Amino acid sequence: MRAYFDHVATNPLDPRVLEAMLPYFKDEFGNAQSVYDLGLRARDAIELARQRVASLINCKPSEIIFTSSGAEANNFAIRGIALARQNRGKHIMVSRVEHHSILNSARFLERSGFEVTFLPVDNYGMVDPETVKKFITKETTLISIIHASSEVGTIQPLKEIGKIAKEHDIVFHTDAVSSTGNIPVDVQELGVDLLSLAANQFYGPKGAGALYVREGLRIVPLIYGGVQEGGRRAGTENVPAIVGMGVAAELAKEELIERMAHVKGLRDRLVVGLTSHIEDIQYTGHPQERLPGHASFLVEYIEGEAMLLMLAHKGIYAASGSACSSKALKASPVLLSMGIPSHLAQGSVVFTLGKDNTLEEVEYCIEEFPKIVERLREISPFKKGWQQAV
Amino acid sequence: MYSQKLMEHFLSPKNVGEIPDADGVGGEGNPVCGDVMKVYIKVEDDKIVDAKFQTFGCGAAIAVSSMITEMAKGKTIEEALKISKEAIAEALDGLPPQKMHCSNLGADALKKAIQDYLSKRKTSEDVN
């Protein structure tokens, strides 16, 4: 059996999305900037996609800028706003549980003479709005807080933080890559000025992202060139990917409630199944305020990459925040900033469910994963507890 | 990322466990960094007759532990001390560059187990 439980890495492409994209790889190959019919049809297709994406997050189509990825949208937002507002001040705030595309953009600004506050989080990985308030200075121009953590699933209190930002005339951005298309995301309700999203997180193609920029807000481009995207993001438009993103957005909007109920049911079964069959396992992230298909754990005395490989050997695909499972060989900064000690962070394992997963797959995982844990604990010198030193 | 040979040693590691009356025990690594290896050896007439391991770590760390205990068995103390991290990696048909430290850890754990044996032997010789 194959059970794909790594939807935070990427979602599979919905066949209906693929179908809609195909003509734009073939006969409809025109450049959307061309004046003749082939170009006009490509441009129309992009504008339809823009409407669909705007409708998913409740904004105007003109407030959507297409990008190549969620990471580009995040880079664009952080640098573009910090630079556009640097005459007002040179202080920005991001949380410590951001994606690398936010953290490293913030560090770039830090090296370029900006002051950056990396906001602490509680044991659930949640930012306290009161903490945000405490660090605001007259120089603060931008706050960026992730909507939902891909590593622990926790959903941040954006509405409260948005209110605080507004009171202080600070621009508010959220990285909603892992939430958009998976839970309701409404830019008006959240009170955000900018929002990043990516199509491959809601069954669209890779290489398609977008940044919502509230009307009237000035942003410095990341990519200079032609007139595409109103001159704010140059480069020949990736028409098939944008079309795919539009269709995926429309489907996500239509099927959102149904998908949420489905993955939540499976997730709850998985959590109960695994925690009742495995000793010394902790559920990480917020128990309620979290993505519905997200189950993250710390399994004591064993290491994440070894778990992932054994799971993959059984056809089960998952993720981990352990040092050895990362290219950088460092334990996840998200887990560490939540106060989880390094040795426990090594045992991180994350299952993220999707609309096409079945109860049968979940039951298969509940049957196989405890055996894998037992096998790895047999090998581990810590099988009897951490105190058993080397 | 990993060779087939490495995956075999990871999925079906050889020599897992403790030797309760081991002649030498060596540990290396730190759970904070993600890898801990513990190697046990049994020595007769200057020859390693049995070797076992316990490892907390990634796939490569477990495969390295399995391989090093296999390589150590049947070797004299002098020969076993010469097992290099490169030799372990080669025996596993290569290791990804970022996992080379795992073979280092394995070689060091075995060396520590041998040193433990040698120091114990020295103590008992002194007593006799």
Coordinates of C-alpha atoms in Angstrom, one line a residue:
Chain A
M1 CA 0.0 0.0 0.0
R2 CA 1.1 3.6 -0.6
A3 CA 0.0 6.3 1.8
Y4 CA 1.1 9.9 1.0
F5 CA 1.0 11.8 4.3
D6 CA 3.4 14.6 3.3
H7 CA 1.0 17.3 2.0
V8 CA 3.1 20.1 3.6
A9 CA 5.9 19.1 1.2
T10 CA 3.6 19.4 -1.8
N11 CA 0.1 18.2 -2.8
P12 CA -0.5 15.9 -5.7
L13 CA -1.8 17.8 -8.8
D14 CA -5.6 17.4 -9.1
P15 CA -6.4 15.7 -12.5
R16 CA -9.0 18.4 -13.2
V17 CA -6.2 21.0 -12.7
L18 CA -3.9 19.2 -15.1
E19 CA -6.6 19.0 -17.7
A20 CA -7.1 22.7 -17.6
M21 CA -3.4 23.4 -17.9
L22 CA -2.7 21.1 -20.8
P23 CA -3.9 23.4 -23.7
Y24 CA -1.5 26.1 -22.5
F25 CA 1.5 23.7 -22.9
K26 CA 0.4 22.9 -26.4
D27 CA -1.7 25.0 -28.9
E28 CA -2.2 28.0 -26.5
F29 CA 1.4 28.7 -26.1
G30 CA 1.2 32.5 -26.7
N31 CA 3.0 35.2 -24.7
A32 CA 0.4 37.0 -22.7
Q33 CA 1.9 40.4 -23.7
S34 CA 1.5 39.8 -27.4
V35 CA -1.1 41.9 -29.2
Y36 CA -2.5 39.2 -31.5
D37 CA -5.2 36.6 -30.6
L38 CA -2.8 34.0 -29.3
G39 CA -1.5 36.5 -26.8
L40 CA -4.9 37.8 -25.9
R41 CA -6.2 34.4 -25.1
A42 CA -3.2 33.8 -22.8
R43 CA -3.9 37.1 -21.1
D44 CA -7.6 36.3 -20.7
A45 CA -6.7 33.0 -19.1
I46 CA -4.4 34.7 -16.7
E47 CA -7.0 37.3 -15.7
L48 CA -9.6 34.5 -15.2
A49 CA -7.1 32.8 -12.9
R50 CA -6.5 36.1 -11.1
Q51 CA -10.2 36.4 -10.4
R52 CA -10.4 32.8 -9.1
V53 CA -7.4 33.3 -6.7
A54 CA -8.8 36.6 -5.5
S55 CA -12.2 35.0 -4.8
L56 CA -10.5 32.3 -2.7
I57 CA -9.0 34.9 -0.3
N58 CA -11.7 37.5 -0.7
C59 CA -9.8 40.4 -2.4
K60 CA -9.9 42.3 -5.7
P61 CA -8.3 40.6 -8.7
S62 CA -6.1 43.7 -9.1
E63 CA -4.6 43.0 -5.6
I64 CA -3.1 39.6 -6.7
I65 CA 0.5 39.5 -8.1
F66 CA 1.5 36.1 -9.5
T67 CA 4.9 34.8 -8.5
S68 CA 6.9 31.7 -9.1
S69 CA 6.4 30.3 -5.6
G70 CA 5.4 30.9 -2.1
A71 CA 9.0 31.6 -1.3
E72 CA 9.2 34.3 -3.9
A73 CA 6.0 35.9 -2.6
N74 CA 7.6 35.9 0.9
N75 CA 10.9 37.4 -0.3
F76 CA 8.9 40.0 -2.3
A77 CA 6.7 41.0 0.7
I78 CA 9.5 41.3 3.3
R79 CA 12.1 43.1 1.1
G80 CA 9.5 45.0 -1.0
I81 CA 7.7 46.6 2.0
A82 CA 10.8 47.2 4.1
L83 CA 12.5 49.0 1.2
A84 CA 9.3 50.9 0.2
R85 CA 8.9 52.2 3.8
Q86 CA 12.5 52.7 4.8
N87 CA 12.1 56.5 5.0
R88 CA 9.6 56.0 7.8
G89 CA 11.7 53.5 9.8
K90 CA 14.0 50.6 9.6
H91 CA 12.6 48.1 12.1
I92 CA 10.7 45.0 11.1
M93 CA 9.3 42.0 13.2
V94 CA 8.9 38.4 12.2
S95 CA 8.2 35.4 14.4
R96 CA 10.8 32.7 15.2
V97 CA 8.6 30.1 13.6
E98 CA 8.6 31.5 10.1
H99 CA 9.5 29.6 7.0
H100 CA 13.2 30.0 5.9
S101 CA 12.0 32.3 3.0
I102 CA 10.9 34.8 5.7
L103 CA 13.7 34.3 8.2
N104 CA 16.4 34.5 5.6
S105 CA 14.8 37.6 3.9
A106 CA 14.8 39.2 7.4
R107 CA 18.4 38.3 8.0
F108 CA 19.3 39.8 4.6
L109 CA 17.6 43.1 5.7
E110 CA 19.5 42.9 9.1
R111 CA 22.8 42.7 7.2
S112 CA 21.6 45.6 5.1
G113 CA 21.2 47.9 8.1
F114 CA 17.6 47.1 9.2
E115 CA 16.8 46.2 12.7
V116 CA 14.8 42.9 13.0
T117 CA 13.0 41.5 16.0
F118 CA 12.5 37.7 15.9
L119 CA 9.4 37.3 18.1
P120 CA 9.4 34.4 20.6
V121 CA 6.6 31.8 20.7
D122 CA 5.0 29.7 23.4
N123 CA 5.2 25.9 23.7
Y124 CA 2.6 25.5 21.0
G125 CA 4.6 27.7 18.7
M126 CA 2.1 30.5 19.0
V127 CA 2.9 34.2 19.0
D128 CA 1.3 36.2 21.8
P129 CA -0.2 39.5 20.4
E130 CA 0.8 41.2 23.7
T131 CA 4.5 40.3 22.9
V132 CA 4.1 41.9 19.4
K133 CA 2.8 45.1 21.1
K134 CA 5.8 45.1 23.4
F135 CA 8.4 45.2 20.7
I136 CA 6.8 47.8 18.5
T137 CA 8.9 51.0 18.2
K138 CA 8.4 54.2 16.2
E139 CA 10.7 52.8 13.6
T140 CA 8.6 49.6 13.0
T141 CA 7.2 49.5 9.4
L142 CA 6.4 45.8 9.0
I143 CA 5.2 42.8 10.9
S144 CA 5.1 39.3 9.3
I145 CA 3.6 36.3 11.0
I146 CA 3.0 32.9 9.5
H147 CA -0.7 31.9 9.3
A148 CA -0.3 28.2 10.1
S149 CA 2.9 26.4 10.8
S150 CA 3.8 23.6 8.4
E151 CA 5.9 21.9 11.1
V152 CA 3.5 21.8 14.0
G153 CA 0.2 22.9 12.4
T154 CA -0.5 25.8 14.9
I155 CA -2.7 28.6 13.6
Q156 CA -1.6 32.1 14.8
P157 CA -4.0 34.7 16.2
L158 CA -3.6 36.9 13.1
K159 CA -6.8 39.0 13.7
E160 CA -5.5 40.3 17.1
I161 CA -2.1 41.0 15.7
G162 CA -3.6 42.7 12.6
K163 CA -5.5 45.0 14.9
I164 CA -2.4 46.0 16.8
A165 CA -0.5 46.6 13.5
K166 CA -3.3 48.8 12.2
E167 CA -3.4 50.9 15.4
H168 CA 0.3 51.6 14.9
D169 CA 0.1 52.2 11.1
I170 CA 2.4 49.1 10.6
V171 CA 2.0 47.0 7.4
F172 CA 1.0 43.4 8.3
H173 CA 2.0 40.4 6.1
T174 CA 1.2 36.8 6.6
D175 CA 2.8 33.7 5.0
A176 CA -0.4 31.7 4.3
V177 CA 1.3 29.1 2.1
S178 CA 0.3 26.2 4.3
S179 CA -3.2 27.4 5.2
T180 CA -4.6 28.9 1.9
G181 CA -6.9 26.3 0.3
N182 CA -6.9 24.2 3.5
I183 CA -8.8 26.4 5.9
P184 CA -10.8 29.6 5.3
V185 CA -8.5 32.4 4.5
D186 CA -10.1 35.8 4.1
V187 CA -7.8 38.8 3.9
Q188 CA -10.5 41.2 5.1
E189 CA -11.3 39.1 8.1
L190 CA -7.7 38.5 9.0
G191 CA -6.8 42.2 8.6
V192 CA -3.7 41.6 6.6
D193 CA -2.1 44.0 4.1
L194 CA -0.2 41.3 2.3
L195 CA -0.5 37.5 2.1
S196 CA 1.6 34.8 0.4
L197 CA 0.1 31.7 -1.1
A198 CA 1.3 28.8 -3.2
A199 CA -0.7 26.6 -5.6
N200 CA 1.0 23.3 -4.8
Q201 CA -0.5 23.5 -1.3
F202 CA -4.0 23.2 -2.7
Y203 CA -3.6 20.6 -5.4
G204 CA -2.3 23.1 -8.0
P205 CA 1.0 22.9 -9.8
K206 CA 4.5 23.7 -8.4
G207 CA 6.0 27.0 -9.7
A208 CA 2.9 29.0 -9.1
G209 CA 2.5 31.4 -6.2
A210 CA 0.9 34.7 -5.5
L211 CA 1.2 37.7 -3.3
Y212 CA -1.9 39.7 -2.3
V213 CA -1.0 43.3 -1.9
R214 CA -3.7 45.6 -0.5
E215 CA -4.8 48.3 -2.9
G216 CA -2.8 51.5 -2.6
L217 CA 0.1 49.9 -0.8
R218 CA 3.5 50.7 -2.4
I219 CA 5.9 47.8 -2.8
V220 CA 9.4 47.7 -4.3
P221 CA 9.7 45.0 -7.0
L222 CA 12.0 42.0 -6.5
I223 CA 12.3 41.3 -10.2
Y224 CA 12.7 44.3 -12.5
G225 CA 12.0 44.1 -16.2
G226 CA 8.9 44.4 -18.3
V227 CA 5.3 45.4 -17.6
Q228 CA 4.0 42.1 -16.5
E229 CA 1.9 42.1 -13.3
G230 CA 1.5 45.9 -13.5
G231 CA 5.2 46.4 -13.6
R232 CA 5.6 44.9 -10.1
R233 CA 6.8 41.4 -11.1
A234 CA 8.6 41.1 -14.4
G235 CA 9.1 37.9 -16.5
T236 CA 7.1 36.2 -19.1
E237 CA 4.0 34.8 -17.3
N238 CA 4.0 31.0 -16.6
V239 CA 0.6 30.7 -18.2
P240 CA -0.1 27.0 -17.7
A241 CA 0.9 27.2 -14.0
I242 CA -1.2 30.3 -13.4
V243 CA -4.2 28.7 -15.2
G244 CA -3.7 25.7 -12.9
M245 CA -3.5 27.8 -9.9
G246 CA -6.8 29.5 -10.8
V247 CA -8.6 26.2 -11.3
A248 CA -7.1 24.8 -8.1
A249 CA -8.2 27.9 -6.2
E250 CA -11.8 27.6 -7.5
L251 CA -11.9 23.9 -6.6
A252 CA -10.5 24.6 -3.1
K253 CA -13.2 27.2 -2.5
E254 CA -16.0 24.9 -3.6
E255 CA -14.8 21.9 -1.7
L256 CA -13.2 23.5 1.3
I257 CA -15.7 22.5 4.0
E258 CA -15.9 18.9 2.7
R259 CA -12.1 18.6 2.5
M260 CA -11.6 20.0 6.0
A261 CA -14.1 17.6 7.5
H262 CA -12.5 14.7 5.6
V263 CA -8.9 15.4 6.7
K264 CA -9.8 16.3 10.2
G265 CA -11.6 13.0 10.7
L266 CA -8.6 11.0 9.4
R267 CA -6.2 13.1 11.4
D268 CA -8.1 12.6 14.6
R269 CA -8.1 8.9 14.0
L270 CA -4.4 8.9 13.3
V271 CA -3.6 10.8 16.5
V272 CA -5.6 8.5 18.7
G273 CA -4.3 5.4 16.9
L274 CA -0.7 6.4 17.2
T275 CA -0.7 7.8 20.7
S276 CA -2.6 4.8 22.1
H277 CA -0.2 2.3 20.5
I278 CA 3.2 4.0 21.1
E279 CA 4.7 4.9 24.5
D280 CA 6.7 8.1 25.1
I281 CA 5.2 10.0 22.1
Q282 CA 4.1 13.7 22.3
Y283 CA 1.7 15.5 20.1
T284 CA 3.3 18.8 19.2
G285 CA 1.7 22.1 18.3
H286 CA -1.6 23.5 19.5
P287 CA -4.2 20.7 20.2
Q288 CA -7.1 22.7 18.8
E289 CA -5.9 25.8 16.9
R290 CA -4.2 23.8 14.2
L291 CA -4.5 22.8 10.5
P292 CA -7.2 20.1 10.2
G293 CA -5.0 17.5 8.4
H294 CA -1.9 18.1 10.5
A295 CA -0.5 15.6 13.0
S296 CA 3.0 16.2 14.4
F297 CA 4.8 14.2 17.0
L298 CA 8.0 13.8 19.0
V299 CA 8.9 10.1 19.4
E300 CA 11.4 9.6 22.1
Y301 CA 14.7 7.7 22.0
I302 CA 14.8 7.5 18.2
E303 CA 15.7 9.7 15.3
G304 CA 13.4 11.2 12.6
E305 CA 15.3 10.4 9.4
A306 CA 15.5 6.8 10.3
M307 CA 11.7 6.8 10.9
L308 CA 11.1 8.4 7.5
L309 CA 13.2 5.9 5.7
M310 CA 11.5 2.9 7.4
L311 CA 8.1 4.5 6.8
A312 CA 8.9 5.0 3.1
H313 CA 10.1 1.4 2.9
K314 CA 6.5 0.5 3.9
G315 CA 5.1 3.0 1.3
I316 CA 4.2 5.7 3.9
Y317 CA 5.5 9.2 3.2
A318 CA 6.0 11.7 6.0
A319 CA 8.3 14.5 7.1
S320 CA 10.6 15.3 10.1
G321 CA 12.3 18.3 11.6
S322 CA 15.2 16.3 12.9
A323 CA 18.8 17.5 12.2
C324 CA 19.7 14.4 10.1
S325 CA 16.6 14.8 7.9
S326 CA 17.6 18.3 7.0
K327 CA 20.3 19.2 4.4
A328 CA 21.7 21.7 6.9
L329 CA 22.0 19.0 9.6
K330 CA 20.3 21.2 12.1
A331 CA 17.2 20.5 14.1
S332 CA 14.2 22.5 13.1
P333 CA 14.4 26.1 14.5
V334 CA 10.6 26.0 14.9
L335 CA 10.8 23.1 17.3
L336 CA 13.7 24.6 19.2
S337 CA 12.0 28.0 19.5
M338 CA 9.0 26.2 21.1
G339 CA 11.4 25.2 23.9
I340 CA 11.7 21.6 22.8
P341 CA 15.2 20.3 23.8
S342 CA 17.5 19.2 20.8
H343 CA 17.5 15.5 21.7
L344 CA 13.7 15.4 21.6
A345 CA 13.6 17.4 18.4
Q346 CA 15.5 14.6 16.7
G347 CA 12.5 12.4 17.1
S348 CA 10.2 14.7 15.2
V349 CA 7.7 13.2 12.7
V350 CA 5.0 15.0 10.8
F351 CA 2.0 13.4 9.0
T352 CA -0.1 15.8 6.9
L353 CA -3.2 14.4 5.3
G354 CA -5.0 15.4 2.1
K355 CA -8.3 15.1 0.4
D356 CA -7.4 11.9 -1.4
N357 CA -6.2 9.9 1.7
T358 CA -8.4 7.1 2.9
L359 CA -9.3 5.6 6.3
E360 CA -7.7 2.4 5.1
E361 CA -4.4 4.2 4.6
V362 CA -4.6 5.7 8.1
E363 CA -5.3 2.3 9.6
Y364 CA -2.3 0.9 7.7
C365 CA -0.1 3.6 9.2
I366 CA -1.5 2.9 12.7
E367 CA -0.5 -0.7 12.2
E368 CA 2.9 -0.2 10.7
F369 CA 4.3 2.9 12.5
P370 CA 4.3 1.4 16.0
K371 CA 6.3 -1.5 14.7
I372 CA 8.9 0.8 13.2
V373 CA 9.2 2.7 16.4
E374 CA 9.7 -0.5 18.3
R375 CA 12.3 -1.7 15.8
L376 CA 14.3 1.5 16.0
R377 CA 14.0 1.5 19.8
E378 CA 15.5 -2.0 19.9
I379 CA 18.5 -0.6 18.0
S380 CA 18.7 2.6 20.2
P381 CA 21.0 2.8 23.3
F382 CA 18.2 4.9 24.9
K383 CA 15.4 2.3 24.6
K384 CA 15.2 2.3 28.4
G385 CA 15.3 6.1 28.8
W386 CA 17.4 9.1 28.2
Q387 CA 19.3 8.7 31.5
Q388 CA 21.1 5.7 30.1
A389 CA 24.2 7.6 29.2
V390 CA 26.9 6.5 26.8
Chain B
M1 CA 20.4 9.4 -1.7
Y2 CA 21.6 6.1 -0.1
S3 CA 23.2 3.1 -1.9
Q4 CA 21.3 -0.2 -2.0
K5 CA 24.0 -1.7 0.2
L6 CA 23.5 1.0 2.8
M7 CA 19.7 0.5 2.8
E8 CA 20.2 -3.2 3.3
H9 CA 22.3 -2.6 6.4
F10 CA 19.8 0.0 7.6
L11 CA 16.7 -2.1 7.1
S12 CA 18.3 -5.3 8.3
P13 CA 21.2 -4.3 10.5
K14 CA 23.6 -7.0 11.7
N15 CA 24.9 -7.3 15.3
V16 CA 22.2 -5.2 17.0
G17 CA 22.3 -5.3 20.8
E18 CA 24.5 -5.4 23.8
I19 CA 27.2 -7.9 24.9
P20 CA 26.6 -8.1 28.7
D21 CA 30.1 -9.4 29.5
A22 CA 31.9 -7.3 26.8
D23 CA 35.6 -7.0 27.0
G24 CA 35.4 -3.4 25.6
V25 CA 32.7 -0.8 25.3
G26 CA 33.0 2.5 23.4
G27 CA 30.5 5.3 22.9
E28 CA 30.6 8.3 20.7
G29 CA 28.3 11.1 19.7
N30 CA 25.6 13.1 21.4
P31 CA 21.8 12.9 21.2
V32 CA 21.7 16.7 20.8
C33 CA 23.5 16.4 17.5
G34 CA 21.3 13.5 16.5
D35 CA 23.7 10.5 16.6
V36 CA 24.9 8.3 19.4
M37 CA 26.8 5.0 18.8
K38 CA 27.7 2.4 21.3
V39 CA 30.0 -0.5 20.3
Y40 CA 30.6 -3.7 22.3
I41 CA 33.4 -6.1 21.6
K42 CA 34.4 -9.6 22.8
V43 CA 38.1 -10.4 22.5
E44 CA 39.8 -13.8 22.5
D45 CA 43.6 -14.3 21.9
D46 CA 43.9 -10.7 20.6
K47 CA 41.1 -11.3 18.1
I48 CA 37.6 -9.7 18.1
V49 CA 35.3 -12.7 18.2
D50 CA 32.1 -10.8 18.6
A51 CA 30.9 -7.2 18.1
K52 CA 27.5 -5.6 18.7
F53 CA 26.1 -2.1 18.6
Q54 CA 23.3 0.2 19.8
T55 CA 22.7 3.4 17.8
F56 CA 20.5 6.4 18.1
G57 CA 20.6 8.1 14.7
C58 CA 19.7 8.4 11.1
G59 CA 19.7 5.7 8.4
A60 CA 23.4 6.2 7.6
A61 CA 24.4 6.0 11.3
I62 CA 22.6 2.7 11.8
A63 CA 24.0 1.3 8.5
V64 CA 27.6 2.4 9.5
S65 CA 27.2 0.7 12.9
S66 CA 26.0 -2.5 11.3
M67 CA 28.9 -2.4 8.8
I68 CA 31.7 -1.5 11.3
T69 CA 30.7 -4.4 13.6
E70 CA 30.8 -6.7 10.7
M71 CA 34.2 -5.4 9.6
A72 CA 35.6 -5.7 13.1
K73 CA 34.6 -9.3 13.7
G74 CA 37.4 -11.8 13.1
K75 CA 40.1 -9.0 13.0
T76 CA 43.0 -8.7 15.4
I77 CA 43.1 -5.7 17.6
E78 CA 45.8 -4.2 15.5
E79 CA 43.9 -4.7 12.3
A80 CA 40.6 -3.4 13.7
L81 CA 42.3 -0.2 14.9
K82 CA 43.2 0.5 11.3
I83 CA 39.6 0.5 10.0
S84 CA 39.2 4.0 8.6
K85 CA 36.1 6.1 8.0
E86 CA 36.8 5.9 4.3
A87 CA 36.9 2.1 4.4
I88 CA 33.5 2.0 6.1
A89 CA 32.0 4.4 3.6
E90 CA 33.5 2.4 0.8
A91 CA 32.1 -0.9 2.2
L92 CA 28.7 0.7 2.1
D93 CA 29.1 1.7 -1.6
G94 CA 29.6 5.3 -0.6
L95 CA 28.0 7.8 1.8
P96 CA 26.4 11.2 0.8
P97 CA 28.9 14.0 1.7
Q98 CA 26.8 15.4 4.5
K99 CA 26.7 11.9 6.1
M100 CA 30.5 11.2 6.1
H101 CA 30.5 12.2 9.8
C102 CA 28.5 9.1 10.5
S103 CA 31.4 6.8 9.4
N104 CA 33.7 9.0 11.4
L105 CA 31.5 8.4 14.5
G106 CA 31.5 4.6 13.8
A107 CA 35.3 4.4 13.4
D108 CA 35.7 6.4 16.6
A109 CA 33.2 4.3 18.6
L110 CA 35.1 1.1 17.6
K111 CA 38.4 2.7 18.5
K112 CA 37.1 3.6 21.9
A113 CA 35.8 0.1 22.5
I114 CA 39.3 -1.3 21.7
Q115 CA 41.0 1.3 23.9
D116 CA 38.6 0.3 26.7
Y117 CA 39.6 -3.3 26.2
L118 CA 43.3 -2.5 26.1
S119 CA 43.1 -0.4 29.3
K120 CA 41.1 -3.1 31.1
R121 CA 43.7 -5.7 30.0
K122 CA 46.5 -3.5 31.2
T123 CA 44.8 -3.1 34.6
S124 CA 44.4 -6.8 35.0
E125 CA 48.0 -7.5 33.9
D126 CA 49.1 -4.9 36.5
V127 CA 47.1 -6.7 39.2
N128 CA 48.5 -10.1 38.2

